[in-house]
Coordinates of N, CA and C in Angstrom, one line a residue:
X1 N -75.9 59.5 -50.5 CA -76.7 58.2 -50.5 C -78.1 58.4 -50.1
X2 N -79.1 58.1 -50.9 CA -80.3 58.4 -50.6 C -81.0 57.6 -49.4
X3 N -82.0 58.1 -48.9 CA -82.6 57.3 -47.8 C -83.1 55.9 -48.1
X4 N -83.5 55.9 -49.5 CA -84.1 54.6 -49.9 C -82.9 53.5 -49.9
X5 N -81.9 53.8 -50.3 CA -80.7 52.9 -50.4 C -80.0 52.7 -49.1
X6 N -80.3 53.4 -48.0 CA -79.8 53.2 -46.7 C -80.2 51.9 -46.1
X7 N -79.3 51.2 -45.4 CA -79.9 50.1 -44.5 C -81.0 50.6 -43.6
X8 N -82.0 49.7 -43.2 CA -83.0 50.1 -42.5 C -82.5 50.3 -41.0
X9 N -81.6 49.9 -40.5 CA -81.2 50.2 -39.0 C -80.6 51.4 -39.1
X10 N -80.0 52.0 -40.2 CA -79.6 53.4 -40.3 C -80.7 54.5 -40.3
X11 N -81.7 54.1 -41.0 CA -82.9 54.9 -41.0 C -83.5 55.0 -39.6
X12 N -83.6 54.0 -38.9 CA -84.1 53.9 -37.7 C -83.3 54.6 -36.7
X13 N -82.0 54.6 -36.6 CA -81.1 55.3 -35.8 C -81.3 56.8 -36.1
X14 N -81.5 57.3 -37.4 CA -81.8 58.7 -37.5 C -83.1 59.2 -37.1
X15 N -84.1 58.3 -37.1 CA -85.3 58.6 -36.5 C -85.3 58.8 -35.0
X16 N -84.7 57.8 -34.4 CA -84.5 57.9 -33.0 C -83.7 59.3 -32.5
X17 N -82.7 59.6 -33.2 CA -81.9 60.8 -33.0 C -82.8 62.1 -33.1
X18 N -83.6 62.1 -34.0 CA -84.6 63.2 -34.4 C -85.6 63.3 -33.2
X19 N -86.1 62.0 -32.7 CA -87.0 62.3 -31.6 C -86.4 62.7 -30.3
X20 N -85.2 62.3 -30.1 CA -84.4 62.8 -28.9 C -84.2 64.3 -29.1
X21 N -83.7 64.8 -30.3 CA -83.6 66.1 -30.5 C -84.8 67.0 -30.3
X22 N -86.0 66.4 -30.7 CA -87.2 67.2 -30.6 C -87.7 67.3 -29.1
X23 N -87.1 66.3 -28.4 CA -87.6 66.3 -26.9 C -86.7 67.1 -26.0
X24 N -85.6 67.6 -26.5 CA -84.7 68.4 -25.7 C -85.2 69.7 -25.3
X25 N -85.9 70.6 -26.2 CA -86.5 71.8 -25.8 C -87.5 71.6 -24.7
X26 N -88.3 70.6 -24.8 CA -89.4 70.4 -23.8 C -88.7 70.2 -22.5
X27 N -87.8 69.3 -22.4 CA -87.0 68.9 -21.1 C -86.3 70.2 -20.5
X28 N -85.7 71.2 -21.5 CA -85.0 72.3 -21.1 C -86.1 73.2 -20.4
X29 N -87.3 73.2 -20.9 CA -88.3 74.1 -20.3 C -88.9 73.4 -19.0
X30 N -89.2 72.2 -19.0 CA -89.9 71.6 -18.0 C -89.0 71.4 -16.5
X31 N -87.9 71.0 -16.8 CA -87.0 70.7 -15.6 C -86.8 72.0 -14.9
X32 N -86.3 73.1 -15.5 CA -86.1 74.4 -14.6 C -87.6 74.7 -14.0
X33 N -88.7 74.5 -14.8 CA -90.0 74.9 -14.1 C -90.3 74.1 -12.9
X34 N -89.9 72.9 -12.8 CA -90.0 72.2 -11.6 C -89.0 72.6 -10.6
X35 N -87.9 73.1 -10.9 CA -87.0 73.7 -9.8 C -87.7 74.9 -9.2
X36 N -88.2 75.7 -10.1 CA -89.0 76.9 -9.6 C -90.1 76.6 -8.7
X37 N -90.9 75.7 -9.1 CA -92.1 75.2 -8.3 C -91.6 74.6 -7.0
X38 N -90.6 73.8 -7.0 CA -90.0 73.3 -5.7 C -89.4 74.3 -4.9
X39 N -89.0 75.5 -5.5 CA -88.2 76.4 -4.5 C -86.9 76.0 -4.2
X40 N -86.1 75.6 -5.1 CA -84.7 75.0 -4.8 C -84.0 75.7 -3.8
X41 N -83.9 77.0 -3.9 CA -83.0 77.7 -2.9 C -83.9 78.3 -1.7
X42 N -85.3 78.0 -1.8 CA -86.2 78.6 -0.6 C -86.1 77.5 0.6
X43 N -86.2 78.0 1.7 CA -86.3 77.1 2.9 C -87.7 76.3 2.7
X44 N -87.7 75.1 3.5 CA -88.7 74.1 3.3 C -89.9 74.5 4.4
X45 N -91.0 74.1 4.2 CA -92.2 74.1 5.2 C -92.7 72.7 5.2
X46 N -93.6 72.3 6.3 CA -94.2 71.1 6.3 C -95.1 71.0 5.1
X47 N -95.2 69.7 4.9 CA -96.1 69.3 3.6 C -97.6 70.0 3.8
X48 N -98.0 70.7 2.8 CA -99.4 71.4 2.8 C -99.9 71.4 1.5
X49 N -101.0 70.6 1.3 CA -101.8 70.6 0.0 C -103.1 71.0 0.4
X50 N -103.6 72.0 -0.3 CA -104.9 72.5 0.0 C -106.0 71.9 -0.9
X51 N -106.8 71.0 -0.4 CA -107.7 70.2 -1.2 C -109.0 70.8 -1.3
X52 N -109.3 72.1 -0.6 CA -110.6 72.7 -0.8 C -110.8 73.2 -2.3
X53 N -112.0 73.1 -2.7 CA -112.3 73.4 -4.1 C -113.6 74.3 -4.0
X54 N -113.5 75.4 -3.7 CA -114.7 76.4 -3.5 C -114.7 77.2 -4.8
X55 N -115.9 77.9 -5.0 CA -116.0 78.8 -6.0 C -115.0 79.9 -6.0
X56 N -114.9 80.5 -4.7 CA -113.9 81.5 -4.4 C -112.5 81.2 -4.8
X57 N -112.0 79.9 -4.4 CA -110.7 79.5 -4.7 C -110.5 79.4 -6.2
X58 N -111.7 78.8 -6.8 CA -111.5 78.5 -8.3 C -111.5 79.9 -9.0
X59 N -112.1 80.8 -8.7 CA -112.2 82.2 -9.3 C -110.7 82.9 -9.1
X60 N -110.2 82.7 -7.8 CA -108.8 83.2 -7.5 C -107.8 82.6 -8.3
X61 N -107.9 81.4 -8.5 CA -106.8 80.6 -9.3 C -107.0 80.9 -10.7
X62 N -108.2 81.0 -11.3 CA -108.4 81.4 -12.7 C -107.8 82.8 -13.0
X63 N -107.4 83.5 -12.1 CA -106.9 85.0 -12.3 C -105.4 84.8 -12.4
X64 N -104.9 83.7 -12.3 CA -103.4 83.5 -12.4 C -102.8 83.4 -13.8
X65 N -102.5 84.4 -14.4 CA -102.3 84.5 -15.7 C -100.9 83.7 -16.0
X66 N -100.0 83.7 -15.0 CA -98.8 82.9 -15.3 C -99.0 81.4 -15.5
X67 N -100.1 80.9 -14.9 CA -100.5 79.5 -15.0 C -100.9 79.2 -16.5
X68 N -101.7 80.0 -16.9 CA -102.1 80.0 -18.3 C -101.0 79.9 -19.3
X69 N -100.0 81.0 -19.1 CA -99.0 81.2 -20.0 C -98.1 79.9 -20.0
X70 N -97.8 79.4 -18.7 CA -96.8 78.4 -18.5 C -97.4 77.1 -19.1
X71 N -98.6 76.9 -18.9 CA -99.3 75.7 -19.4 C -99.3 75.7 -20.9
X72 N -99.6 76.8 -21.5 CA -99.7 76.9 -23.0 C -98.4 76.6 -23.6
X73 N -97.3 77.3 -22.9 CA -95.9 77.0 -23.4 C -95.5 75.5 -23.3
X74 N -95.8 75.0 -22.1 CA -95.6 73.6 -22.0 C -96.2 72.8 -23.1
X75 N -97.4 73.0 -23.3 CA -98.2 72.3 -24.4 C -97.6 72.4 -25.7
X76 N -97.1 73.7 -26.1 CA -96.5 74.0 -27.3 C -95.2 73.2 -27.5
X77 N -94.3 73.1 -26.4 CA -93.1 72.3 -26.5 C -93.4 70.8 -26.4
X78 N -94.3 70.4 -25.8 CA -94.8 68.9 -25.9 C -95.3 68.6 -27.2
X79 N -96.0 69.5 -27.9 CA -96.5 69.4 -29.4 C -95.2 69.3 -30.2
X80 N -94.3 70.1 -30.0 CA -93.0 70.0 -30.9 C -92.3 68.6 -30.5
X81 N -92.2 68.3 -29.4 CA -91.5 67.0 -29.0 C -92.3 65.7 -29.5
X82 N -93.6 65.7 -29.5 CA -94.3 64.5 -29.8 C -94.9 64.5 -31.2
X83 N -95.1 65.7 -31.8 CA -95.6 65.7 -33.1 C -97.1 65.8 -33.3
X84 N -97.6 66.1 -34.6 CA -99.0 66.2 -34.8 C -99.8 64.9 -34.5
X85 N -99.3 63.8 -34.6 CA -100.1 62.5 -34.4 C -100.2 62.3 -33.1
X86 N -99.6 62.9 -32.0 CA -99.6 62.6 -30.5 C -100.1 63.8 -29.9
X87 N -101.1 64.6 -30.4 CA -101.6 65.8 -29.7 C -102.2 65.5 -28.4
X88 N -103.0 64.4 -28.4 CA -103.6 64.0 -27.1 C -102.7 63.6 -26.0
X89 N -101.6 63.1 -26.4 CA -100.5 62.6 -25.5 C -99.8 63.9 -25.0
X90 N -99.6 64.9 -25.9 CA -99.1 66.2 -25.6 C -100.0 66.9 -24.5
X91 N -101.4 66.9 -24.7 CA -102.3 67.4 -23.8 C -102.2 66.6 -22.4
X92 N -102.1 65.3 -22.3 CA -102.0 64.6 -21.1 C -100.6 65.0 -20.4
X93 N -99.6 65.1 -21.1 CA -98.3 65.4 -20.6 C -98.3 66.8 -20.0
X94 N -99.0 67.7 -20.6 CA -99.1 69.2 -20.0 C -99.8 69.1 -18.7
X95 N -100.9 68.3 -18.7 CA -101.8 68.3 -17.5 C -100.8 67.6 -16.2
X96 N -100.1 66.5 -16.7 CA -99.3 66.0 -15.7 C -98.1 66.9 -15.2
X97 N -97.6 67.8 -16.1 CA -96.6 68.8 -15.6 C -97.4 69.8 -14.6
X98 N -98.6 70.1 -14.9 CA -99.3 71.0 -14.1 C -99.5 70.4 -12.7
X99 N -99.9 69.0 -12.6 CA -100.0 68.3 -11.4 C -98.7 68.3 -10.6
X100 N -97.6 68.1 -11.4 CA -96.3 68.0 -10.7 C -95.9 69.4 -10.2
X101 N -96.2 70.5 -10.8 CA -96.0 71.8 -10.2 C -96.6 71.9 -8.9
X102 N -97.8 71.4 -8.8 CA -98.6 71.6 -7.5 C -98.0 70.7 -6.4
X103 N -97.5 69.6 -6.8 CA -97.0 68.6 -5.9 C -95.6 69.2 -5.4
X104 N -94.8 69.8 -6.3 CA -93.5 70.3 -5.9 C -93.7 71.5 -5.0
X105 N -94.7 72.2 -5.1 CA -95.0 73.4 -4.3 C -95.5 73.1 -2.9
X106 N -95.7 71.9 -2.7 CA -96.3 71.5 -1.3 C -95.3 71.9 -0.1
X107 N -94.0 71.8 -0.3 CA -93.0 72.1 0.6 C -92.2 73.3 0.5
X108 N -92.5 74.1 -0.5 CA -91.8 75.3 -0.9 C -92.5 76.5 0.0
X109 N -91.6 77.1 0.7 CA -92.1 78.2 1.7 C -92.9 79.2 1.1
X110 N -92.5 79.8 0.0 CA -93.3 80.9 -0.7 C -94.3 80.5 -1.7
X111 N -94.6 79.2 -1.8 CA -95.5 78.7 -2.7 C -96.8 78.0 -2.0
X112 N -97.9 78.0 -2.7 CA -99.0 77.4 -2.1 C -99.5 76.3 -3.2
X113 N -99.8 75.0 -2.5 CA -100.2 74.0 -3.4 C -101.8 73.8 -3.3
X114 N -102.5 74.1 -4.3 CA -103.9 73.9 -4.0 C -104.5 73.2 -5.3
X115 N -105.5 72.4 -5.1 CA -106.1 71.7 -6.1 C -106.8 72.6 -7.1
X116 N -107.3 73.8 -6.7 CA -107.9 74.8 -7.5 C -107.0 75.5 -8.5
X117 N -105.5 75.4 -8.2 CA -104.6 76.0 -9.0 C -104.3 75.2 -10.1
X118 N -104.9 74.0 -10.3 CA -104.9 73.1 -11.4 C -105.8 73.7 -12.5
X119 N -106.9 74.6 -12.2 CA -107.9 74.9 -13.1 C -107.3 75.7 -14.1
X120 N -106.5 76.6 -13.9 CA -105.8 77.4 -15.2 C -104.9 76.6 -15.9
X121 N -104.3 75.7 -15.3 CA -103.3 74.7 -16.1 C -104.2 73.8 -17.0
X122 N -105.2 73.3 -16.5 CA -106.1 72.4 -17.2 C -106.8 73.2 -18.4
X123 N -107.3 74.4 -18.1 CA -108.1 75.2 -19.1 C -107.1 75.6 -20.2
X124 N -105.9 75.9 -19.9 CA -104.8 76.5 -20.9 C -104.4 75.2 -21.7
X125 N -104.3 74.0 -21.1 CA -103.9 72.8 -21.7 C -105.0 72.5 -22.8
X126 N -106.2 72.5 -22.4 CA -107.4 72.2 -23.3 C -107.5 73.1 -24.4
X127 N -107.3 74.4 -24.1 CA -107.5 75.5 -25.0 C -106.4 75.3 -26.1
X128 N -105.2 75.0 -25.6 CA -104.0 74.8 -26.5 C -104.2 73.6 -27.4
X129 N -104.8 72.5 -26.9 CA -105.1 71.3 -27.5 C -106.0 71.6 -28.6
X130 N -107.1 72.3 -28.3 CA -108.2 72.6 -29.4 C -107.5 73.5 -30.5
X131 N -106.7 74.5 -30.0 CA -106.1 75.3 -31.1 C -105.2 74.4 -32.0
X132 N -104.3 73.6 -31.4 CA -103.5 72.7 -32.2 C -104.3 71.8 -33.2
X133 N -105.5 71.2 -32.7 CA -106.3 70.4 -33.5 C -106.8 71.2 -34.7
X134 N -107.3 72.4 -34.4 CA -107.8 73.4 -35.5 C -106.7 73.7 -36.4
X135 N -105.5 74.1 -36.0 CA -104.4 74.3 -36.8 C -104.0 73.1 -37.6
X136 N -103.9 72.0 -37.1 CA -103.7 70.7 -37.8 C -104.8 70.6 -39.0
X137 N -106.1 70.8 -38.7 CA -107.2 70.4 -39.6 C -107.1 71.5 -40.8
X138 N -106.8 72.8 -40.5 CA -106.7 73.8 -41.5 C -105.5 73.5 -42.4
X139 N -104.5 73.1 -41.8 CA -103.3 72.8 -42.6 C -103.4 71.6 -43.6
X140 N -104.1 70.7 -43.0 CA -104.3 69.4 -43.8 C -105.3 69.7 -44.9
X141 N -106.4 70.5 -44.7 CA -107.2 70.9 -45.8 C -106.5 71.7 -46.8
X142 N -105.7 72.5 -46.4 CA -104.9 73.4 -47.3 C -104.1 72.5 -48.2
X143 N -103.4 71.6 -47.6 CA -102.6 70.6 -48.4 C -103.4 70.0 -49.4
X144 N -104.7 69.4 -49.1 CA -105.5 68.8 -50.0 C -105.9 69.6 -51.1
X145 N -106.2 70.9 -50.9 CA -106.5 71.8 -52.0 C -105.4 72.1 -52.9
X146 N -104.1 72.2 -52.3 CA -102.9 72.5 -53.2 C -102.7 71.2 -54.1
X147 N -102.9 70.0 -53.4 CA -102.6 68.7 -54.3 C -103.7 68.6 -55.3
X148 N -104.9 69.1 -55.1 CA -106.0 69.0 -56.1 C -105.7 70.1 -57.2
X149 N -105.3 71.1 -57.0 CA -104.9 72.2 -57.9 C -103.7 71.8 -58.7
X150 N -102.7 71.1 -58.3 CA -101.7 70.5 -58.9 C -102.0 69.4 -59.8
X151 N -103.1 68.6 -59.4 CA -103.6 67.6 -60.3 C -104.4 68.0 -61.6
X152 N -105.0 69.1 -61.3 CA -105.9 69.8 -62.4 C -104.9 70.3 -63.5
X153 N -103.7 70.8 -63.1 CA -102.8 71.4 -64.0 C -102.1 70.4 -64.9
X154 N -102.1 69.1 -64.4 CA -101.3 68.1 -65.1 C -102.3 67.2 -66.0

């Protein structure tokens, strides 16, 4: 049975299932990362959030390669979950995940929560966003060129 002949509610149900399936890898990545940031097995410490934002702290934070890698990966999975039309939402979601990591680190014994640690997360999120926009633009131009060459043949 073709999609055209299917009842509208069936098409909608399939679309909803696809959205949920696309969201699963993102959740499988993010939920354990929250557990790591929270230090599930680690002892607790009093709430501590370093609000200082100095050049020294910023430079130190920007050397944390794991933050860049993790944020880029979160953006890639958010892009997969949300699709090409919602790249900006994927960017915002990635930044929210970075903020959540810092909040979860506030009471974990071997973690430090600092405002400056958001810098690599935000830089990686914006870099990933710009790369995704560029990829989307190149692929859409390529599609236009392919369509035009097919039209010339006919």
